[in-house]
C-alpha cells in the first residue's frame, strides 16, 4: 500500500471515529447551530451563489469570503483572466499544473489553498476546498497542501463507500424544510462531509 493510500485509510478511520455517536438528534442540533451562526450562514449564502448558482466570481470577494488574503495585484490578474482560469480547471482538472501556472503571485507567494477553493467552486463533486483546520484535524501537516487535498478527498470517498447509512442519515436530516437553505439535493456526499468538518473546526466558540 502506498503512503498516500495509507494516509487516506487513516483519514477514513478518523472520520468513522468522529461519526460514531452521530444520530439524527445530534445532527439537527449541529445544523441549527450552523444556521444561527451569522458568520457561517453568510459564508454559505456566498457558497450557494458561486458554487451552486454558478455566479461569476469577483476574486476580491472570493479572497475575503474564503479568508485567502490574496494580494491586490494577484486579484486583478485573476479577475482579468477569469474565463481562462475557468477553462483550465474544467477542461484539464489538474490542480498541480494549475497551481504552477496561476497559484504563485508576482511576489512569489504560494496560494495552494486558493487553488483548492477555486477547483471546488468549479468542480464541487470532484475536489474539496481544503483549509488548515481540516488538514490539522487529520494530522497531515507534514504533507504538501495539494497532496493533502487528494488524501482527504480519497479518505472521504472511502468513508462514504463504507458508511452509506451515515450519509443517508445526514441527507435525511437536511431534507427537512427547516434546513432547505443548505440545498442538500445539489450537494455531493464529499461536500456534506466537508461542510460538517468546516463548521465544527472553524466556528468561534
XYZ file of C-alpha atoms in Angstrom:
205
model
C 0.000 0.000 0.000
C 1.374 3.420 -0.996
C 1.985 6.101 1.644
C -0.781 8.305 0.193
C -3.273 5.444 0.268
C -2.263 4.584 3.837
C -2.858 8.212 4.782
C -6.330 8.151 3.191
C -7.158 4.994 5.152
C -6.136 6.812 8.346
C -8.375 9.738 7.376
C -11.265 7.334 6.856
C -10.709 5.803 10.297
C -10.680 9.233 11.940
C -13.986 10.086 10.239
C -15.502 6.806 11.384
C -14.485 7.602 14.960
C -15.793 11.185 14.665
C -19.170 9.963 13.397
C -19.553 7.040 15.798
C -22.111 8.732 18.016
C -23.822 10.870 15.383
C -27.561 10.361 15.297
C -30.379 12.493 13.899
C -30.736 14.440 17.161
C -27.068 15.416 17.200
C -27.124 16.372 13.521
C -30.246 18.502 13.942
C -28.572 20.339 16.825
C -25.428 20.866 14.732
C -27.261 22.283 11.707
C -29.458 24.507 13.873
C -26.326 25.973 15.431
C -24.850 26.416 11.947
C -27.854 28.465 10.809
C -27.759 30.601 13.955
C -24.085 31.401 13.423
C -24.091 34.562 11.285
C -20.544 34.111 10.007
C -21.225 30.550 8.852
C -24.599 31.345 7.300
C -23.249 34.420 5.479
C -20.454 32.332 4.032
C -22.869 29.603 2.981
C -25.022 32.148 1.165
C -21.950 33.158 -0.828
C -21.151 29.477 -1.390
C -24.628 28.851 -2.776
C -24.326 31.814 -5.139
C -20.923 30.907 -6.567
C -20.829 27.111 -6.363
C -24.459 26.085 -6.802
C -25.828 29.017 -8.824
C -22.549 29.460 -10.751
C -22.493 33.242 -10.416
C -19.333 34.814 -11.818
C -16.604 35.246 -9.234
C -15.016 38.522 -8.265
C -11.698 37.417 -6.811
C -11.546 40.223 -4.268
C -14.805 38.968 -2.747
C -13.692 35.360 -3.209
C -10.465 36.043 -1.301
C -12.362 37.755 1.512
C -15.107 35.137 1.859
C -12.660 32.209 1.855
C -10.142 34.097 4.086
C -7.363 33.708 1.498
C -5.590 37.076 1.840
C -4.662 37.275 -1.835
C -2.594 40.302 -2.818
C -4.233 43.080 -4.835
C -2.089 42.613 -7.944
C -2.886 38.897 -7.981
C -6.611 39.586 -7.552
C -6.509 41.983 -10.518
C -4.702 39.375 -12.628
C -7.229 36.675 -11.712
C -10.223 38.907 -12.475
C -8.747 39.806 -15.847
C -8.210 36.134 -16.726
C -11.410 34.664 -15.270
C -12.515 32.749 -18.371
C -9.017 31.363 -18.928
C -8.859 30.081 -15.352
C -12.312 28.534 -15.574
C -11.495 26.779 -18.846
C -8.182 25.481 -17.493
C -9.874 23.971 -14.438
C -12.871 22.414 -16.173
C -11.000 21.018 -19.166
C -7.736 19.824 -17.566
C -8.774 19.124 -13.958
C -5.093 19.228 -12.989
C -4.719 21.155 -9.747
C -0.931 20.818 -9.616
C -0.473 22.203 -13.112
C -2.947 24.979 -12.384
C -1.037 25.908 -9.241
C 2.229 26.183 -11.164
C 0.602 28.425 -13.776
C -1.720 30.579 -11.655
C -1.202 29.882 -7.961
C 2.039 31.780 -7.341
C 1.794 35.563 -7.424
C 4.395 38.038 -8.709
C 5.904 38.333 -5.239
C 6.420 34.572 -5.050
C 3.618 33.988 -2.574
C 2.253 30.456 -2.880
C -1.535 30.202 -2.846
C -2.291 26.483 -2.687
C -5.367 26.945 -0.510
C -6.749 29.316 -3.150
C -6.331 26.618 -5.804
C -8.289 24.100 -3.719
C -11.130 26.545 -3.129
C -11.321 27.543 -6.786
C -11.226 23.961 -8.053
C -14.047 23.098 -5.653
C -16.031 26.102 -6.861
C -15.960 24.920 -10.468
C -15.841 21.161 -9.776
C -17.612 20.732 -6.413
C -18.179 16.996 -6.812
C -14.511 16.302 -7.595
C -12.376 18.478 -5.296
C -12.641 19.666 -1.704
C -11.996 23.262 -0.525
C -9.287 22.232 1.920
C -8.218 24.544 4.733
C -5.660 24.203 7.527
C -8.021 23.308 10.401
C -9.252 20.262 8.447
C -5.710 19.393 7.370
C -4.578 19.575 11.003
C -7.548 17.548 12.251
C -6.435 14.659 10.064
C -2.802 15.079 11.200
C -1.435 15.821 7.729
C 0.603 18.974 8.363
C 3.804 17.245 7.172
C 2.331 16.685 3.694
C 2.175 19.188 0.828
C -1.109 21.104 0.875
C -2.284 19.950 -2.566
C -1.398 16.365 -1.734
C -3.475 16.726 1.440
C -6.469 17.680 -0.701
C -6.144 14.384 -2.551
C -5.505 12.319 0.587
C -8.516 13.742 2.449
C -10.801 13.602 -0.593
C -9.978 9.900 -1.047
C -10.459 9.383 2.689
C -13.913 10.956 2.390
C -14.755 8.646 -0.507
C -13.556 5.602 1.442
C -15.795 6.565 4.361
C -18.757 7.206 2.059
C -18.379 3.820 0.331
C -18.323 2.004 3.684
C -20.916 4.059 5.558
C -23.950 4.576 3.332
C -26.286 4.691 6.327
C -24.384 7.570 7.936
C -24.524 9.599 4.720
C -28.213 8.773 4.321
C -28.787 9.956 7.884
C -27.176 13.333 7.117
C -29.225 13.689 3.943
C -32.458 12.702 5.677
C -31.922 15.381 8.314
C -31.099 18.048 5.721
C -34.137 17.156 3.586
C -36.302 18.737 6.282
C -37.860 22.094 5.358
C -36.050 23.547 8.360
C -32.735 23.065 6.535
C -33.722 23.798 2.933
C -31.190 26.655 2.989
C -28.434 24.052 2.523
C -29.942 22.760 -0.761
C -28.904 19.213 0.028
C -30.179 17.775 -3.284
C -27.465 19.758 -5.048
C -24.628 18.686 -2.748
C -22.310 15.732 -3.286
C -21.525 13.341 -0.447
C -17.974 14.687 -0.145
C -19.389 18.198 0.200
C -21.688 17.057 3.019
C -18.746 15.689 4.992
C -16.549 18.688 4.275
C -19.299 21.139 5.231
C -19.716 19.464 8.615
C -15.982 19.494 9.292
C -15.634 23.090 8.093
C -18.289 24.281 10.536
C -17.089 22.256 13.525
C -13.405 23.121 13.081
C -13.763 26.788 12.076
C -16.573 28.043 14.273
C -15.830 30.543 17.002
C -16.887 29.148 20.345
